[in-house]
Amino acid sequence: MLIKRTPSWTLRESELTPERLVLSRRALVAGAVGGAAAAFGAGSAKAGWLFGSDEKPAPPEVDPSAGLYPFKRNDGYALDRAVTPEDVNLNYNNFYEFGTSKYIADEAQKLPLRPWTLKIGGLVERPREIGIDDLLKALPLEERFYRHRCVEAWGMALPWSGIPMKDFVAWAKPLGSAKYVKMTTFLNPKVASGQRSPLYEWPYVEGLTMAEATNELAFLATGAYGKPLAKQMGAPIRLAVPWKYGFKSVKSIVSVEFTETRPKTLWAAAGPSEYGFWANVNPQVSHPRWSQARERVLGGDETRPTLLYNGYAEQVAGLYKGLEGEKLFM
C-alpha cells in the first residue's frame, strides 16, 4: 500500500504569498539615467545615452531554455513562510566573483551564459562534457519551494526550478570509490572583477559527501520564480542545499568531479576558523563574530528564531550520526 507522508513543514499553497511583479532596481536605475540624459540635452542626437555616448546598450541575453519554464511543481516541498518577493532577491545577492557588495546585480550581467558546458569527471565510469541545454533535456525537471539561510544571519524563501541532485548523480554514474562531490564555478577574471582579488583561492570550489549529494533535498537549480536563473543568482546552474548555510550553494557551476578525498573549499581556505566543510545551520553554534540564534527575514524588518538544519532536520539529521567529533556546523 502506498502511503504518502506529508512533511511536518508543509503548508497549503493557498497560504503562500504570491510573487510580486515589480520593477527591478536595474530598470529603475536605467530609467533615472535616461531621464538625466534627456534633461542634459533633448535636442542632441546623443542625448538619449549616458554622457553623450551614441553607443546603444547591448540587448539582454536571451536564454534559449526560457520556453521550458515554469517546471511542474513538486508539492512535497512547500514552505512555512512567505516566498521572498522576486525584486528583493534580485537586488540582494552574495556573488563574490563580482564583488563583496550585496548589490552586484548590474555587474553580474557581464557573465555570458552561452555556450555553457558542464564537465563531469573524476571517479566516474565515463568522463564527459555536456552543454547546459542538453542537460536540461536529459534529466527530470521540477519546481520546489525551499528556505535559504545565509551564514550572515539573514534568510529568504524561494521557488527554485531545476534537477534533483540524486538524479544527476545517478546519470553521472560515479564509481563506488567516490566519497565526495566537488563542484567548481567558472574562472574568468576579465569578466568577473571579484576574481582579481588575491584574498581568495579562485575559482570558487564547494563540496558535499556522496550521502549529502544524494539526499532528497539536494538540488541543482537552473531557475527561480518560474523562469531561468538571473545571472546574479548563479545562472545558469547552481547548487541549492537548504539545510546548510548559503555559501555551500556554489553558483555558476562548470565542473562536477567525484573524488575520494574531501575537497578544499574556498571559504574553508579563506577562513578556516569560521567556515568549515559542513556548514549545517544550527542556532546553538554561533559564528565567532555573531550569534546564529535568530535570522533577519529579507523584505522587511521581521526576525525569527533560527531552526536547526534550517527546519529540515527530519530529512537530514541522520546524515551526521557518528560525526560528533567534527565541526559540523561551522
mmCIF file of C-alpha atoms in Angstrom:
data_model
loop_
_atom_site.group_PDB
_atom_site.id
_atom_site.type_symbol
_atom_site.label_atom_id
_atom_site.label_comp_id
_atom_site.label_asym_id
_atom_site.label_seq_id
_atom_site.Cartn_x
_atom_site.Cartn_y
_atom_site.Cartn_z
ATOM 1 C CA MET A 1 0.000 0.000 0.000
ATOM 2 C CA LEU A 2 1.364 3.404 -0.979
ATOM 3 C CA ILE A 3 1.415 5.824 1.933
ATOM 4 C CA LYS A 4 2.069 9.484 1.200
ATOM 5 C CA ARG A 5 3.862 11.170 4.086
ATOM 6 C CA THR A 6 3.385 14.923 4.371
ATOM 7 C CA PRO A 7 6.497 16.620 5.824
ATOM 8 C CA SER A 8 5.977 18.484 9.097
ATOM 9 C CA TRP A 9 6.914 21.801 7.494
ATOM 10 C CA THR A 10 4.415 21.660 4.591
ATOM 11 C CA LEU A 11 1.783 24.379 4.158
ATOM 12 C CA ARG A 12 -1.155 24.606 1.814
ATOM 13 C CA GLU A 13 -0.319 26.503 -1.367
ATOM 14 C CA SER A 14 -3.099 28.980 -0.507
ATOM 15 C CA GLU A 15 -1.028 30.108 2.482
ATOM 16 C CA LEU A 16 1.929 31.154 0.359
ATOM 17 C CA THR A 17 2.418 34.793 -0.532
ATOM 18 C CA PRO A 18 2.241 35.266 -4.335
ATOM 19 C CA GLU A 19 5.261 36.633 -6.162
ATOM 20 C CA ARG A 20 5.159 40.429 -6.554
ATOM 21 C CA LEU A 21 5.719 41.741 -10.010
ATOM 22 C CA VAL A 22 7.638 44.963 -9.654
ATOM 23 C CA LEU A 23 10.412 46.780 -11.487
ATOM 24 C CA SER A 24 13.893 45.675 -10.597
ATOM 25 C CA ARG A 25 16.494 48.080 -9.353
ATOM 26 C CA ARG A 26 18.237 47.757 -12.690
ATOM 27 C CA ALA A 27 15.159 49.021 -14.513
ATOM 28 C CA LEU A 28 14.767 51.921 -12.077
ATOM 29 C CA VAL A 29 18.384 52.949 -12.489
ATOM 30 C CA ALA A 30 18.080 52.749 -16.256
ATOM 31 C CA GLY A 31 15.006 54.977 -16.113
ATOM 32 C CA ALA A 32 16.801 57.515 -13.952
ATOM 33 C CA VAL A 33 19.789 57.601 -16.310
ATOM 34 C CA GLY A 34 17.531 58.039 -19.297
ATOM 35 C CA GLY A 35 15.761 60.954 -17.635
ATOM 36 C CA ALA A 36 19.064 62.621 -16.751
ATOM 37 C CA ALA A 37 20.338 62.246 -20.299
ATOM 38 C CA ALA A 38 17.160 63.758 -21.715
ATOM 39 C CA ALA A 39 17.488 66.716 -19.360
ATOM 40 C CA PHE A 40 21.126 67.158 -20.361
ATOM 41 C CA GLY A 41 20.198 67.882 -23.940
ATOM 42 C CA ALA A 42 16.981 66.672 -25.504
ATOM 43 C CA GLY A 43 17.862 68.334 -28.789
ATOM 44 C CA SER A 44 21.097 66.395 -29.178
ATOM 45 C CA ALA A 45 21.164 63.192 -31.196
ATOM 46 C CA LYS A 46 23.206 61.726 -28.348
ATOM 47 C CA ALA A 47 21.000 62.966 -25.523
ATOM 48 C CA GLY A 48 19.368 59.584 -25.024
ATOM 49 C CA TRP A 49 22.643 57.944 -23.999
ATOM 50 C CA LEU A 50 24.674 58.487 -20.864
ATOM 51 C CA PHE A 51 27.286 61.283 -21.078
ATOM 52 C CA GLY A 52 26.516 61.831 -24.749
ATOM 53 C CA SER A 53 27.701 58.424 -25.955
ATOM 54 C CA ASP A 54 25.938 57.222 -29.094
ATOM 55 C CA GLU A 55 26.699 53.558 -28.353
ATOM 56 C CA LYS A 56 23.478 51.682 -27.678
ATOM 57 C CA PRO A 57 23.466 49.284 -24.725
ATOM 58 C CA ALA A 58 23.766 45.608 -25.617
ATOM 59 C CA PRO A 59 20.407 43.831 -25.749
ATOM 60 C CA PRO A 60 19.758 41.440 -22.872
ATOM 61 C CA GLU A 61 20.968 37.899 -23.466
ATOM 62 C CA VAL A 62 18.117 35.593 -24.435
ATOM 63 C CA ASP A 63 18.170 32.284 -22.544
ATOM 64 C CA PRO A 64 17.310 29.503 -25.015
ATOM 65 C CA SER A 65 15.850 27.415 -22.188
ATOM 66 C CA ALA A 66 13.217 30.023 -21.303
ATOM 67 C CA GLY A 67 10.479 28.113 -23.102
ATOM 68 C CA LEU A 68 10.845 25.173 -20.702
ATOM 69 C CA TYR A 69 9.634 27.203 -17.722
ATOM 70 C CA PRO A 70 7.736 27.046 -15.480
ATOM 71 C CA PHE A 71 8.521 23.477 -14.454
ATOM 72 C CA LYS A 72 5.915 21.254 -12.808
ATOM 73 C CA ARG A 73 5.787 21.914 -9.073
ATOM 74 C CA ASN A 74 6.680 19.167 -6.615
ATOM 75 C CA ASP A 75 4.130 19.743 -3.844
ATOM 76 C CA GLY A 76 6.192 17.671 -1.415
ATOM 77 C CA TYR A 77 8.411 20.724 -0.887
ATOM 78 C CA ALA A 78 6.392 23.627 0.460
ATOM 79 C CA LEU A 79 7.117 26.396 2.990
ATOM 80 C CA ASP A 80 6.237 27.623 6.458
ATOM 81 C CA ARG A 81 6.646 31.257 5.416
ATOM 82 C CA ALA A 82 6.011 33.660 2.561
ATOM 83 C CA VAL A 83 8.040 33.480 -0.634
ATOM 84 C CA THR A 84 10.591 36.303 -0.761
ATOM 85 C CA PRO A 85 9.498 38.846 -3.389
ATOM 86 C CA GLU A 86 11.467 38.438 -6.597
ATOM 87 C CA ASP A 87 12.647 42.052 -6.697
ATOM 88 C CA VAL A 88 14.159 41.681 -3.217
ATOM 89 C CA ASN A 89 16.002 38.535 -4.243
ATOM 90 C CA LEU A 90 17.276 40.017 -7.494
ATOM 91 C CA ASN A 91 18.808 43.002 -5.733
ATOM 92 C CA TYR A 92 20.426 41.444 -2.653
ATOM 93 C CA ASN A 93 22.978 38.836 -3.640
ATOM 94 C CA ASN A 94 26.228 37.293 -2.476
ATOM 95 C CA PHE A 95 28.300 36.591 -5.580
ATOM 96 C CA TYR A 96 31.924 37.225 -4.654
ATOM 97 C CA GLU A 97 33.073 36.684 -8.228
ATOM 98 C CA PHE A 98 31.559 40.097 -8.921
ATOM 99 C CA GLY A 99 32.450 41.852 -5.675
ATOM 100 C CA THR A 100 31.800 41.837 -1.941
ATOM 101 C CA SER A 101 28.786 44.165 -2.064
ATOM 102 C CA LYS A 102 25.267 42.740 -1.913
ATOM 103 C CA TYR A 103 24.348 44.963 -4.853
ATOM 104 C CA ILE A 104 26.197 43.250 -7.695
ATOM 105 C CA ALA A 105 23.197 42.643 -9.964
ATOM 106 C CA ASP A 106 24.391 45.074 -12.629
ATOM 107 C CA GLU A 107 27.981 43.843 -12.520
ATOM 108 C CA ALA A 108 26.851 40.224 -12.857
ATOM 109 C CA GLN A 109 25.161 40.963 -16.181
ATOM 110 C CA LYS A 110 28.617 40.726 -17.755
ATOM 111 C CA LEU A 111 28.605 36.950 -17.301
ATOM 112 C CA PRO A 112 27.997 35.196 -20.666
ATOM 113 C CA LEU A 113 25.675 32.185 -20.325
ATOM 114 C CA ARG A 114 26.042 30.536 -23.734
ATOM 115 C CA PRO A 115 27.842 28.441 -24.607
ATOM 116 C CA TRP A 116 27.938 26.896 -21.118
ATOM 117 C CA THR A 117 29.483 23.471 -20.701
ATOM 118 C CA LEU A 118 29.442 21.283 -17.620
ATOM 119 C CA LYS A 119 32.371 18.890 -17.195
ATOM 120 C CA ILE A 120 31.751 15.662 -15.284
ATOM 121 C CA GLY A 121 34.872 13.788 -14.245
ATOM 122 C CA GLY A 122 36.936 12.165 -11.553
ATOM 123 C CA LEU A 123 35.761 8.784 -10.303
ATOM 124 C CA VAL A 124 33.082 8.126 -12.912
ATOM 125 C CA GLU A 125 32.509 5.371 -15.431
ATOM 126 C CA ARG A 126 32.986 7.786 -18.288
ATOM 127 C CA PRO A 127 34.113 11.430 -18.075
ATOM 128 C CA ARG A 128 32.017 13.669 -20.271
ATOM 129 C CA GLU A 129 31.083 17.227 -21.132
ATOM 130 C CA ILE A 130 27.552 18.419 -21.735
ATOM 131 C CA GLY A 131 26.008 21.754 -22.638
ATOM 132 C CA ILE A 132 23.502 23.189 -20.183
ATOM 133 C CA ASP A 133 20.620 22.968 -22.670
ATOM 134 C CA ASP A 134 21.329 19.303 -23.379
ATOM 135 C CA LEU A 135 21.486 18.626 -19.629
ATOM 136 C CA LEU A 136 18.013 20.121 -19.210
ATOM 137 C CA LYS A 137 16.733 17.702 -21.850
ATOM 138 C CA ALA A 138 18.434 14.684 -20.279
ATOM 139 C CA LEU A 139 17.175 14.869 -16.690
ATOM 140 C CA PRO A 140 13.870 15.336 -14.816
ATOM 141 C CA LEU A 141 12.907 18.926 -14.076
ATOM 142 C CA GLU A 142 10.718 20.283 -11.293
ATOM 143 C CA GLU A 143 9.963 23.278 -9.074
ATOM 144 C CA ARG A 144 10.443 23.249 -5.300
ATOM 145 C CA PHE A 145 9.889 25.804 -2.559
ATOM 146 C CA TYR A 146 12.887 26.000 -0.182
ATOM 147 C CA ARG A 147 14.056 28.135 2.688
ATOM 148 C CA HIS A 148 17.528 29.681 2.297
ATOM 149 C CA ARG A 149 19.674 30.724 5.259
ATOM 150 C CA CYS A 150 22.880 32.778 4.961
ATOM 151 C CA VAL A 151 25.707 32.462 7.467
ATOM 152 C CA GLU A 152 25.383 36.250 7.854
ATOM 153 C CA ALA A 153 22.114 35.605 9.750
ATOM 154 C CA TRP A 154 19.552 36.565 7.124
ATOM 155 C CA GLY A 155 17.108 34.300 5.392
ATOM 156 C CA MET A 156 14.702 34.114 2.470
ATOM 157 C CA ALA A 157 12.357 31.644 0.795
ATOM 158 C CA LEU A 158 12.480 30.773 -2.895
ATOM 159 C CA PRO A 159 10.679 28.844 -5.610
ATOM 160 C CA TRP A 160 13.637 27.035 -7.212
ATOM 161 C CA SER A 161 13.409 25.219 -10.537
ATOM 162 C CA GLY A 162 15.898 22.556 -11.512
ATOM 163 C CA ILE A 163 17.161 18.987 -11.214
ATOM 164 C CA PRO A 164 17.108 16.742 -8.123
ATOM 165 C CA MET A 165 20.790 16.147 -7.498
ATOM 166 C CA LYS A 166 20.336 12.454 -6.782
ATOM 167 C CA ASP A 167 19.060 12.095 -10.364
ATOM 168 C CA PHE A 168 22.094 13.973 -11.654
ATOM 169 C CA VAL A 169 24.449 11.735 -9.648
ATOM 170 C CA ALA A 170 22.770 8.589 -10.997
ATOM 171 C CA TRP A 171 23.104 9.954 -14.543
ATOM 172 C CA ALA A 172 26.810 10.777 -13.990
ATOM 173 C CA LYS A 173 27.498 7.164 -12.909
ATOM 174 C CA PRO A 174 30.176 7.624 -10.214
ATOM 175 C CA LEU A 175 32.335 4.701 -9.150
ATOM 176 C CA GLY A 176 31.827 3.021 -5.810
ATOM 177 C CA SER A 177 35.084 4.545 -4.548
ATOM 178 C CA ALA A 178 33.701 8.101 -4.820
ATOM 179 C CA LYS A 179 33.123 9.661 -1.407
ATOM 180 C CA TYR A 180 32.702 13.348 -2.276
ATOM 181 C CA VAL A 181 31.302 15.575 -4.999
ATOM 182 C CA LYS A 182 33.489 18.563 -5.820
ATOM 183 C CA MET A 183 31.784 21.471 -7.637
ATOM 184 C CA THR A 184 33.684 24.339 -9.227
ATOM 185 C CA THR A 185 32.481 27.634 -10.639
ATOM 186 C CA PHE A 186 33.785 29.464 -13.724
ATOM 187 C CA LEU A 187 37.106 31.316 -13.784
ATOM 188 C CA ASN A 188 37.144 34.469 -15.893
ATOM 189 C CA PRO A 189 38.685 37.487 -14.121
ATOM 190 C CA LYS A 190 38.331 39.580 -17.282
ATOM 191 C CA VAL A 191 34.564 39.383 -16.816
ATOM 192 C CA ALA A 192 34.296 38.812 -13.059
ATOM 193 C CA SER A 193 36.210 41.609 -11.339
ATOM 194 C CA GLY A 194 35.972 39.934 -7.933
ATOM 195 C CA GLN A 195 38.163 37.093 -9.185
ATOM 196 C CA ARG A 196 41.051 39.551 -9.402
ATOM 197 C CA SER A 197 41.132 39.702 -5.608
ATOM 198 C CA PRO A 198 44.114 37.865 -4.066
ATOM 199 C CA LEU A 199 42.154 37.273 -0.855
ATOM 200 C CA TYR A 200 40.504 34.111 -2.164
ATOM 201 C CA GLU A 201 41.689 30.972 -3.909
ATOM 202 C CA TRP A 202 39.795 31.148 -7.200
ATOM 203 C CA PRO A 203 37.848 29.520 -8.707
ATOM 204 C CA TYR A 204 35.143 29.022 -6.097
ATOM 205 C CA VAL A 205 35.058 25.363 -5.009
ATOM 206 C CA GLU A 206 32.482 23.625 -2.821
ATOM 207 C CA GLY A 207 31.736 20.034 -1.974
ATOM 208 C CA LEU A 208 29.330 17.529 -0.478
ATOM 209 C CA THR A 209 29.660 13.972 0.681
ATOM 210 C CA MET A 210 28.022 11.419 -1.588
ATOM 211 C CA ALA A 211 25.362 10.879 1.085
ATOM 212 C CA GLU A 212 24.588 14.597 1.143
ATOM 213 C CA ALA A 213 24.579 14.878 -2.648
ATOM 214 C CA THR A 214 22.090 12.030 -2.970
ATOM 215 C CA ASN A 215 19.833 13.222 -0.157
ATOM 216 C CA GLU A 216 16.313 14.041 -1.362
ATOM 217 C CA LEU A 217 16.777 17.774 -0.629
ATOM 218 C CA ALA A 218 19.984 18.381 -2.618
ATOM 219 C CA PHE A 219 19.024 20.289 -5.760
ATOM 220 C CA LEU A 220 20.725 21.717 -8.829
ATOM 221 C CA ALA A 221 18.829 24.921 -9.533
ATOM 222 C CA THR A 222 18.603 26.246 -13.080
ATOM 223 C CA GLY A 223 15.743 28.660 -12.480
ATOM 224 C CA ALA A 224 13.688 30.561 -9.930
ATOM 225 C CA TYR A 225 10.301 32.273 -9.909
ATOM 226 C CA GLY A 226 9.198 30.193 -12.883
ATOM 227 C CA LYS A 227 11.963 31.333 -15.237
ATOM 228 C CA PRO A 228 15.678 30.715 -15.879
ATOM 229 C CA LEU A 229 18.038 31.884 -13.145
ATOM 230 C CA ALA A 230 19.034 35.524 -13.166
ATOM 231 C CA LYS A 231 22.769 35.978 -13.589
ATOM 232 C CA GLN A 232 23.218 37.440 -10.108
ATOM 233 C CA MET A 233 21.564 34.336 -8.633
ATOM 234 C CA GLY A 234 24.168 31.986 -10.112
ATOM 235 C CA ALA A 235 22.983 31.268 -13.651
ATOM 236 C CA PRO A 236 22.822 29.008 -15.479
ATOM 237 C CA ILE A 237 23.174 26.275 -12.830
ATOM 238 C CA ARG A 238 23.900 26.364 -9.106
ATOM 239 C CA LEU A 239 23.588 24.190 -6.043
ATOM 240 C CA ALA A 240 20.746 24.550 -3.509
ATOM 241 C CA VAL A 241 21.181 22.670 -0.212
ATOM 242 C CA PRO A 242 18.641 24.313 2.108
ATOM 243 C CA TRP A 243 19.816 22.759 5.381
ATOM 244 C CA LYS A 244 23.268 24.363 5.025
ATOM 245 C CA TYR A 245 24.433 27.972 5.110
ATOM 246 C CA GLY A 246 24.220 29.658 1.755
ATOM 247 C CA PHE A 247 27.941 29.757 0.981
ATOM 248 C CA LYS A 248 27.790 25.994 0.395
ATOM 249 C CA SER A 249 25.441 26.518 -2.566
ATOM 250 C CA VAL A 250 28.082 27.233 -5.212
ATOM 251 C CA LYS A 251 26.935 29.303 -8.187
ATOM 252 C CA SER A 252 27.524 29.130 -11.947
ATOM 253 C CA ILE A 253 28.949 25.605 -11.895
ATOM 254 C CA VAL A 254 31.222 24.453 -14.743
ATOM 255 C CA SER A 255 32.700 21.293 -13.243
ATOM 256 C CA VAL A 256 31.445 18.376 -11.143
ATOM 257 C CA GLU A 257 34.112 15.934 -10.017
ATOM 258 C CA PHE A 258 33.659 12.782 -7.953
ATOM 259 C CA THR A 259 36.602 12.231 -5.601
ATOM 260 C CA GLU A 260 37.863 10.011 -2.809
ATOM 261 C CA THR A 261 39.256 12.958 -0.831
ATOM 262 C CA ARG A 262 37.417 15.882 0.729
ATOM 263 C CA PRO A 263 37.596 18.985 -1.497
ATOM 264 C CA LYS A 264 39.435 22.071 -0.310
ATOM 265 C CA THR A 265 36.648 24.629 -0.427
ATOM 266 C CA LEU A 266 37.062 28.360 -0.992
ATOM 267 C CA TRP A 267 35.627 29.561 2.307
ATOM 268 C CA ALA A 268 37.281 26.883 4.423
ATOM 269 C CA ALA A 269 40.596 28.014 2.905
ATOM 270 C CA ALA A 270 39.849 31.735 3.362
ATOM 271 C CA GLY A 271 38.622 31.455 6.971
ATOM 272 C CA PRO A 272 39.283 28.003 8.438
ATOM 273 C CA SER A 273 38.369 29.156 11.951
ATOM 274 C CA GLU A 274 34.999 30.463 10.761
ATOM 275 C CA TYR A 275 33.820 28.434 7.756
ATOM 276 C CA GLY A 276 34.107 24.664 7.849
ATOM 277 C CA PHE A 277 33.245 21.984 5.341
ATOM 278 C CA TRP A 278 29.902 21.006 6.893
ATOM 279 C CA ALA A 279 28.258 24.408 7.450
ATOM 280 C CA ASN A 280 24.957 22.975 8.679
ATOM 281 C CA VAL A 281 22.540 25.544 10.117
ATOM 282 C CA ASN A 282 22.450 25.405 13.930
ATOM 283 C CA PRO A 283 21.081 28.168 16.190
ATOM 284 C CA GLN A 284 23.119 26.875 19.136
ATOM 285 C CA VAL A 285 26.503 27.260 17.439
ATOM 286 C CA SER A 286 27.454 30.898 16.973
ATOM 287 C CA HIS A 287 29.699 32.262 14.300
ATOM 288 C CA PRO A 288 32.852 33.565 16.030
ATOM 289 C CA ARG A 289 31.650 37.126 15.362
ATOM 290 C CA TRP A 290 27.857 36.921 15.739
ATOM 291 C CA SER A 291 25.016 34.804 17.030
ATOM 292 C CA GLN A 292 23.094 32.383 14.831
ATOM 293 C CA ALA A 293 20.138 32.143 17.218
ATOM 294 C CA ARG A 294 17.910 34.379 15.091
ATOM 295 C CA GLU A 295 17.672 35.390 11.448
ATOM 296 C CA ARG A 296 16.553 38.548 9.652
ATOM 297 C CA VAL A 297 13.902 37.892 7.021
ATOM 298 C CA LEU A 298 14.688 39.721 3.791
ATOM 299 C CA GLY A 299 11.976 42.011 2.503
ATOM 300 C CA GLY A 300 11.062 43.557 5.874
ATOM 301 C CA ASP A 301 12.111 44.097 9.480
ATOM 302 C CA GLU A 302 10.975 40.726 10.814
ATOM 303 C CA THR A 303 13.351 38.477 12.705
ATOM 304 C CA ARG A 304 12.610 34.891 13.709
ATOM 305 C CA PRO A 305 14.320 32.057 15.579
ATOM 306 C CA THR A 306 16.777 30.034 13.506
ATOM 307 C CA LEU A 307 15.699 26.430 13.009
ATOM 308 C CA LEU A 308 18.109 23.502 13.390
ATOM 309 C CA TYR A 309 19.172 22.416 9.904
ATOM 310 C CA ASN A 310 17.054 25.370 8.755
ATOM 311 C CA GLY A 311 13.949 23.320 9.548
ATOM 312 C CA TYR A 312 14.961 20.223 7.568
ATOM 313 C CA ALA A 313 16.176 18.001 10.426
ATOM 314 C CA GLU A 314 13.612 15.340 9.548
ATOM 315 C CA GLN A 315 15.300 14.833 6.178
ATOM 316 C CA VAL A 316 18.994 15.264 7.002
ATOM 317 C CA ALA A 317 19.818 14.721 10.689
ATOM 318 C CA GLY A 318 20.626 11.072 10.053
ATOM 319 C CA LEU A 319 23.465 12.056 7.711
ATOM 320 C CA TYR A 320 25.588 13.218 10.636
ATOM 321 C CA LYS A 321 25.303 10.432 13.184
ATOM 322 C CA GLY A 322 28.726 9.359 14.372
ATOM 323 C CA LEU A 323 30.371 12.629 13.315
ATOM 324 C CA GLU A 324 30.063 14.351 16.697
ATOM 325 C CA GLY A 325 33.826 14.922 16.810
ATOM 326 C CA GLU A 326 33.846 17.117 13.728
ATOM 327 C CA LYS A 327 32.934 20.774 13.380
ATOM 328 C CA LEU A 328 29.512 20.040 11.963
ATOM 329 C CA PHE A 329 28.034 23.484 11.830
ATOM 330 C CA MET A 330 30.880 25.931 11.173
#
